[in-house]
Short mmCIF file of C-alpha atoms in Angstrom, two decimals:
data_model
loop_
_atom_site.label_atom_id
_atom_site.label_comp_id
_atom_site.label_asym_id
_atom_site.label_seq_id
_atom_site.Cartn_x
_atom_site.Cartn_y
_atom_site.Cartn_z
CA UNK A 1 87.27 115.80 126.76
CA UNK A 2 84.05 114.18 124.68
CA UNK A 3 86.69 112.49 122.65
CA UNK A 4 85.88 108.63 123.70
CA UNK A 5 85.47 106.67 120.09
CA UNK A 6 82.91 103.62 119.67
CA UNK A 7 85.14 101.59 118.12
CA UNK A 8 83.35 98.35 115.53
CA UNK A 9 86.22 96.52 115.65
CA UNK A 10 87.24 94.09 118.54
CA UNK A 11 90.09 92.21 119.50
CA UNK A 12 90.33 88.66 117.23
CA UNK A 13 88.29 90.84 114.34
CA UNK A 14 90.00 90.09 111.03
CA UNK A 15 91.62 93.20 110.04
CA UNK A 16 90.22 95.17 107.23
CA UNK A 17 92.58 94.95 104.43
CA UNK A 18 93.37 98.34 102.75
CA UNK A 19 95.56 99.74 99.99
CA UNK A 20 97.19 103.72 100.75
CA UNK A 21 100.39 105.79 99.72
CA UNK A 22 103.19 106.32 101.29
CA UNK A 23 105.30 108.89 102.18
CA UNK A 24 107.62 107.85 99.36
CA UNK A 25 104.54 107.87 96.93
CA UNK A 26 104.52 103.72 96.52
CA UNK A 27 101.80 102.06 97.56
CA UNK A 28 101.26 99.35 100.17
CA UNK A 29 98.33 96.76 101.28
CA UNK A 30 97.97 95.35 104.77
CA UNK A 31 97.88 91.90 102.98
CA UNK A 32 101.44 92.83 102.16
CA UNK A 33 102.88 92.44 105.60
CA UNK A 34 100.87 89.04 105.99
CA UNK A 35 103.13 87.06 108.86
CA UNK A 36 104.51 89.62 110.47
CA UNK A 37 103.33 92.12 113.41
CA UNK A 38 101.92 95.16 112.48
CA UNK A 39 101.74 98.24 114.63
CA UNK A 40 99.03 100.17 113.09
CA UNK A 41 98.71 103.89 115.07
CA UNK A 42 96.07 106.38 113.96
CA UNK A 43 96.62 110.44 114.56
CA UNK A 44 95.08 113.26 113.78
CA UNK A 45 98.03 115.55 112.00
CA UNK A 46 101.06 115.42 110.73
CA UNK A 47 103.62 118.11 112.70
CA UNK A 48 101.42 118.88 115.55
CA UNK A 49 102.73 118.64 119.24
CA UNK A 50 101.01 115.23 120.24
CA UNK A 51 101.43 113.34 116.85
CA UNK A 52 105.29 114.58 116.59
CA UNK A 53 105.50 113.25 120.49
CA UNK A 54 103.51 109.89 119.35
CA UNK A 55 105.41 109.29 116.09
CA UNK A 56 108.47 110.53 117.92
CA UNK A 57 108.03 107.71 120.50
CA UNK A 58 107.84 104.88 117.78
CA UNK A 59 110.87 106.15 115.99
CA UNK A 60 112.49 106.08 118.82
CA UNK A 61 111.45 102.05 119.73
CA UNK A 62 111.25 101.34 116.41
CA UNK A 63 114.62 99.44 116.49
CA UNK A 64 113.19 97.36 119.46
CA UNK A 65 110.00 96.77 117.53
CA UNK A 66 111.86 95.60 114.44
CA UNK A 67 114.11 93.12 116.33
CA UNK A 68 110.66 91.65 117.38
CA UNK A 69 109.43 91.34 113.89
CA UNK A 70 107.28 93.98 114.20
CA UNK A 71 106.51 96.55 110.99
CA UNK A 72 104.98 100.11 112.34
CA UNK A 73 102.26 102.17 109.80
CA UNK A 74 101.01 105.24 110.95
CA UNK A 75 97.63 106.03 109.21
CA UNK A 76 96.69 110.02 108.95
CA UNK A 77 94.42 111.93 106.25
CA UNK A 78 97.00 113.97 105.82
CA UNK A 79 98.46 113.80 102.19
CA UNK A 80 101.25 112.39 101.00
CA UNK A 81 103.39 115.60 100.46
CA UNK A 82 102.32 115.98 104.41
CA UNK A 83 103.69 112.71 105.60
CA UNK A 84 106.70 113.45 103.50
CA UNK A 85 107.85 116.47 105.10
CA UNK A 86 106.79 115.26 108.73
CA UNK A 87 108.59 111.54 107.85
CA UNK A 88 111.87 113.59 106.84
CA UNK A 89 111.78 116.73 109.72
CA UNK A 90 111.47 113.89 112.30
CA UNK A 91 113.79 111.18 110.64
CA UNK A 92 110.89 108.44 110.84
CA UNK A 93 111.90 105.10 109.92
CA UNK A 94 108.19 103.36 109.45
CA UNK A 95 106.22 104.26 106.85
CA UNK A 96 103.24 106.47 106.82
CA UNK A 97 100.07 106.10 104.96
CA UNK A 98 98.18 109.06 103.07
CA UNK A 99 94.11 108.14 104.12
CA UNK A 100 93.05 111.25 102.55
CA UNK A 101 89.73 110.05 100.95
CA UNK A 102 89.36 108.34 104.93
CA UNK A 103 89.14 104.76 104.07
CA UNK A 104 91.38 103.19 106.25
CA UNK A 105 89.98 105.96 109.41
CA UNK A 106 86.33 104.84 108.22
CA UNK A 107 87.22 101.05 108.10
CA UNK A 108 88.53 100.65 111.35
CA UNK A 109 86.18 103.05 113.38
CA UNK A 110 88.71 105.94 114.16
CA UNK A 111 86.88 108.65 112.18
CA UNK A 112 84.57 110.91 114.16
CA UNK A 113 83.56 113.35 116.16
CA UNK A 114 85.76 115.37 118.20
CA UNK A 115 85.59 118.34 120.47
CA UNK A 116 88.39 120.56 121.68
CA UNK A 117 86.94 123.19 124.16
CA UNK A 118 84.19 123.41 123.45
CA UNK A 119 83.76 122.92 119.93
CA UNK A 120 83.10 120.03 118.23
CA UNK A 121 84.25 118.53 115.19
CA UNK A 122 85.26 115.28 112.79
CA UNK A 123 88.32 114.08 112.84
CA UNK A 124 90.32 111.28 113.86
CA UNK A 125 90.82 109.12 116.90
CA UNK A 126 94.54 108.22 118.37
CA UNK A 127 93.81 104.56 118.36
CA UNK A 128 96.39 101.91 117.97
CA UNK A 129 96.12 98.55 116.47
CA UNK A 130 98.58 95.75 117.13
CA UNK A 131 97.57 92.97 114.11
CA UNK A 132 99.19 89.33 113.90
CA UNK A 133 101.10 87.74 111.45
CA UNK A 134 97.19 85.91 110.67
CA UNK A 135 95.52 89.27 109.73
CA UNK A 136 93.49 89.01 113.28
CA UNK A 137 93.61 92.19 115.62
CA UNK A 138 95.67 90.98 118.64
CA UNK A 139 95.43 94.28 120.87
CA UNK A 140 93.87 97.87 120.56
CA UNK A 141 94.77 101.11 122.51
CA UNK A 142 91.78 103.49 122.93
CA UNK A 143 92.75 107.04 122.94
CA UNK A 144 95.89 106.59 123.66
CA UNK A 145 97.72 110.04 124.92
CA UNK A 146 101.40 110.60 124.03
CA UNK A 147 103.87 111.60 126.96
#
C-alpha cells in the first residue's frame, strides 16, 4: 500500500501535551487525564467505512476499557461539527478531538503521505497510542487495520 509512517515518537517518549475541541465544543488537554490510561487512536475521517469499523470497535470495548481505568480520544482533522455528527450516528461514548489546524497529527508523527491506488496524497496515519497515567507512551500500534 506505500502507507508505512516513520513515526518520531517511541515507546517511553513523554507524550506531547496538546489542547483540541471536542465533539461537544469544550476543550480538553492531555495533561488533563494525568494518572489515568489514555487510548489515543488516530484516523483519517470521520463516517468512512474503516474509521466507523475502528471507532465502532472502541465503542463497543469501551465499557471494558473504562473498568480498567482507561479514557479513549480519537484524534481526526475533521472539525468539530464532523465529530459531532459521526459521535451521535454511531452512539460513541469517548470523546473525539477536532485537529483541524493538524497539531496533534504533526506532534505525534501521524501526518503524511499517503497513497491509495496509485495516487498519492497527505493525510493521516491509523496509529494508536496507549499513554500511562505518567504522561510516558507505554505502547504504539503502527497502521493498525480495523476488522
Amino acid at each position: 500500500m506505500g502507507n508505512t509512517v516513520e513515526l518520531k515518537l517511541k515507546e517511553r517518549d513523554n507524550a506531547p501535551d496538546f489542547t483540541a475541541a471536542t465533539q461537544d465544543g469544550a476543550q480538553v488537554s492531555l495533561s488533563d487525564y494525568k494518572g489515568k490510561n489514555v487510548v489515543l487512536y488516530f484516523y483519517p475521517r470521520d463516517d468512512t467505512p474503516g474509521c466507523t469499523k475502528e471507532a465502532c470497535g472502541f465503542r463497543d470495548e469501551f465499557g471494558a476499557l473504562k473498568k480498567k481505568g482507561a479514557v479513549v480520544l480519537g484524534v481526526s482533522t475533521d472539525s468539530v461539527k464532523s465529530h459531532e455528527k459521526f459521535a451521535r450516528k454511531h452512539e460513541l461514548p469517548f470523546t473525539l478531538l477536532a485537529d483541524e489546524d493538524k497539531k496533534i497529527v504533526e506532534a505525534y508523527g501521524v501526518w503524511g503521505q499517503k497513497s491509495f491506488m496509485g495516487r498519492k496524497y497527505m493525510g493521516t496515519h491509523r496509529v494508536t497510542f496507549l499513554i500511562g497515567p505518567d504522561g510516558k507512551i507505554k505502547r504504539i500500534w503502527r497502521e493498525v487495520r480495523p476488522v
